[in-house]
Amino acid sequence: MDERQTRFADVPGIEGRTVGEVLPGLLEESVEFMVIGVPPGNPGDWGTGPIRKEVDHDWRVWGAVRFSGDPGTLVLLVTEEDLGRNPGTGD
């Protein structure tokens, strides 16, 4: 992710929860999903994947960002599986 084009959004209480748990509490009108991946053996970092309009409600949310070109859209950072820890912080 290019830090000049994105910024992390402060959305408390979403880390590790499912998309289905998080979506009802969001006030944003527009929410998209960025699939993130964690290379095997990587203790605290992730790579970005495609942005999707929809994912299943059991996917896990690890954070949120906004793109400078579209500040009205909240982009949730998600994985299909429960990693048991935040891939960005390693916690």
PDB file of C-alpha atoms in Angstrom:
ATOM      1  CA  MET A   1       0.000   0.000   0.000  1.00  0.00           C
ATOM      2  CA  ASP A   2       1.319   3.448  -0.870  1.00  0.00           C
ATOM      3  CA  GLU A   3       1.141   5.524   2.330  1.00  0.00           C
ATOM      4  CA  ARG A   4       0.846   8.747   0.298  1.00  0.00           C
ATOM      5  CA  GLN A   5      -2.394   7.530  -1.210  1.00  0.00           C
ATOM      6  CA  THR A   6      -3.923   5.828   1.808  1.00  0.00           C
ATOM      7  CA  ARG A   7      -4.355   6.464   5.483  1.00  0.00           C
ATOM      8  CA  PHE A   8      -5.487   4.147   8.212  1.00  0.00           C
ATOM      9  CA  ALA A   9      -8.977   4.915   9.472  1.00  0.00           C
ATOM     10  CA  ASP A  10      -9.678   4.925  13.193  1.00  0.00           C
ATOM     11  CA  VAL A  11     -12.512   2.432  13.551  1.00  0.00           C
ATOM     12  CA  PRO A  12     -12.348   0.986  17.077  1.00  0.00           C
ATOM     13  CA  GLY A  13     -13.448  -2.533  17.884  1.00  0.00           C
ATOM     14  CA  ILE A  14     -13.208  -4.112  14.429  1.00  0.00           C
ATOM     15  CA  GLU A  15      -9.952  -6.035  14.715  1.00  0.00           C
ATOM     16  CA  GLY A  16     -10.472  -9.802  14.473  1.00  0.00           C
ATOM     17  CA  ARG A  17     -14.260  -9.570  14.182  1.00  0.00           C
ATOM     18  CA  THR A  18     -16.250 -10.917  11.253  1.00  0.00           C
ATOM     19  CA  VAL A  19     -17.548  -8.742   8.445  1.00  0.00           C
ATOM     20  CA  GLY A  20     -21.070  -9.652   9.560  1.00  0.00           C
ATOM     21  CA  GLU A  21     -20.337  -8.337  13.056  1.00  0.00           C
ATOM     22  CA  VAL A  22     -18.642  -5.137  11.859  1.00  0.00           C
ATOM     23  CA  LEU A  23     -20.913  -3.903   9.052  1.00  0.00           C
ATOM     24  CA  PRO A  24     -24.019  -3.089  11.136  1.00  0.00           C
ATOM     25  CA  GLY A  25     -22.003  -0.730  13.353  1.00  0.00           C
ATOM     26  CA  LEU A  26     -20.452   1.307  10.536  1.00  0.00           C
ATOM     27  CA  LEU A  27     -21.899   4.693   9.659  1.00  0.00           C
ATOM     28  CA  GLU A  28     -20.242   4.931   6.229  1.00  0.00           C
ATOM     29  CA  GLU A  29     -22.510   4.706   3.217  1.00  0.00           C
ATOM     30  CA  SER A  30     -19.810   3.103   1.082  1.00  0.00           C
ATOM     31  CA  VAL A  31     -17.730   0.159   2.326  1.00  0.00           C
ATOM     32  CA  GLU A  32     -15.408  -1.982   0.232  1.00  0.00           C
ATOM     33  CA  PHE A  33     -13.017  -4.786   1.135  1.00  0.00           C
ATOM     34  CA  MET A  34      -9.298  -5.184   0.483  1.00  0.00           C
ATOM     35  CA  VAL A  35      -8.135  -8.767   0.684  1.00  0.00           C
ATOM     36  CA  ILE A  36      -4.811  -8.977   2.496  1.00  0.00           C
ATOM     37  CA  GLY A  37      -2.375 -11.864   2.533  1.00  0.00           C
ATOM     38  CA  VAL A  38       0.289 -12.929   4.984  1.00  0.00           C
ATOM     39  CA  PRO A  39       3.326 -14.765   3.617  1.00  0.00           C
ATOM     40  CA  PRO A  40       4.126 -17.993   5.513  1.00  0.00           C
ATOM     41  CA  GLY A  41       6.417 -17.363   8.466  1.00  0.00           C
ATOM     42  CA  ASN A  42       5.855 -13.608   8.389  1.00  0.00           C
ATOM     43  CA  PRO A  43       5.361 -12.511  12.027  1.00  0.00           C
ATOM     44  CA  GLY A  44       3.806  -9.080  11.509  1.00  0.00           C
ATOM     45  CA  ASP A  45       3.288  -7.766   8.013  1.00  0.00           C
ATOM     46  CA  TRP A  46       0.913  -8.248   5.111  1.00  0.00           C
ATOM     47  CA  GLY A  47       0.514  -7.642   1.424  1.00  0.00           C
ATOM     48  CA  THR A  48      -2.489  -6.183  -0.326  1.00  0.00           C
ATOM     49  CA  GLY A  49      -4.708  -7.903  -2.788  1.00  0.00           C
ATOM     50  CA  PRO A  50      -7.720  -6.942  -4.823  1.00  0.00           C
ATOM     51  CA  ILE A  51     -10.465  -4.620  -3.642  1.00  0.00           C
ATOM     52  CA  ARG A  52     -13.916  -6.175  -3.722  1.00  0.00           C
ATOM     53  CA  LYS A  53     -17.411  -4.804  -3.345  1.00  0.00           C
ATOM     54  CA  GLU A  54     -18.513  -7.874  -1.371  1.00  0.00           C
ATOM     55  CA  VAL A  55     -17.074 -10.722   0.686  1.00  0.00           C
ATOM     56  CA  ASP A  56     -18.755 -13.384   2.809  1.00  0.00           C
ATOM     57  CA  HIS A  57     -19.966 -12.318   6.238  1.00  0.00           C
ATOM     58  CA  ASP A  58     -17.639 -14.769   8.010  1.00  0.00           C
ATOM     59  CA  TRP A  59     -14.426 -13.159   6.661  1.00  0.00           C
ATOM     60  CA  ARG A  60     -12.257 -11.453   9.307  1.00  0.00           C
ATOM     61  CA  VAL A  61     -11.581  -7.713   9.528  1.00  0.00           C
ATOM     62  CA  TRP A  62      -8.124  -6.523  10.654  1.00  0.00           C
ATOM     63  CA  GLY A  63      -8.262  -2.780  10.041  1.00  0.00           C
ATOM     64  CA  ALA A  64      -9.546  -0.068   7.732  1.00  0.00           C
ATOM     65  CA  VAL A  65      -8.099   2.493   5.324  1.00  0.00           C
ATOM     66  CA  ARG A  66      -9.274   5.370   3.183  1.00  0.00           C
ATOM     67  CA  PHE A  67      -7.851   6.266  -0.216  1.00  0.00           C
ATOM     68  CA  SER A  68      -7.101   9.943  -0.860  1.00  0.00           C
ATOM     69  CA  GLY A  69      -8.935   9.798  -4.196  1.00  0.00           C
ATOM     70  CA  ASP A  70     -12.079   8.418  -2.544  1.00  0.00           C
ATOM     71  CA  PRO A  71     -12.205   9.586   1.088  1.00  0.00           C
ATOM     72  CA  GLY A  72     -15.926   8.764   1.383  1.00  0.00           C
ATOM     73  CA  THR A  73     -15.326   5.035   1.026  1.00  0.00           C
ATOM     74  CA  LEU A  74     -14.115   2.989   3.973  1.00  0.00           C
ATOM     75  CA  VAL A  75     -12.014   0.014   2.864  1.00  0.00           C
ATOM     76  CA  LEU A  76     -11.894  -2.849   5.352  1.00  0.00           C
ATOM     77  CA  LEU A  77      -8.744  -4.995   5.381  1.00  0.00           C
ATOM     78  CA  VAL A  78      -9.958  -8.596   5.395  1.00  0.00           C
ATOM     79  CA  THR A  79      -8.865 -12.227   5.241  1.00  0.00           C
ATOM     80  CA  GLU A  80     -10.977 -15.225   4.404  1.00  0.00           C
ATOM     81  CA  GLU A  81      -9.611 -17.156   7.374  1.00  0.00           C
ATOM     82  CA  ASP A  82      -9.235 -16.255  11.042  1.00  0.00           C
ATOM     83  CA  LEU A  83      -5.500 -15.719  11.489  1.00  0.00           C
ATOM     84  CA  GLY A  84      -5.743 -15.621  15.274  1.00  0.00           C
ATOM     85  CA  ARG A  85      -3.660 -12.428  15.310  1.00  0.00           C
ATOM     86  CA  ASN A  86      -3.597  -9.100  13.509  1.00  0.00           C
ATOM     87  CA  PRO A  87      -1.305  -9.468  10.485  1.00  0.00           C
ATOM     88  CA  GLY A  88      -0.349  -5.778  10.636  1.00  0.00           C
ATOM     89  CA  THR A  89       0.733  -5.706  14.257  1.00  0.00           C
ATOM     90  CA  GLY A  90       1.516  -9.367  14.930  1.00  0.00           C
ATOM     91  CA  ASP A  91      -0.714  -9.180  18.047  1.00  0.00           C
TER      92      ASP A  91
END
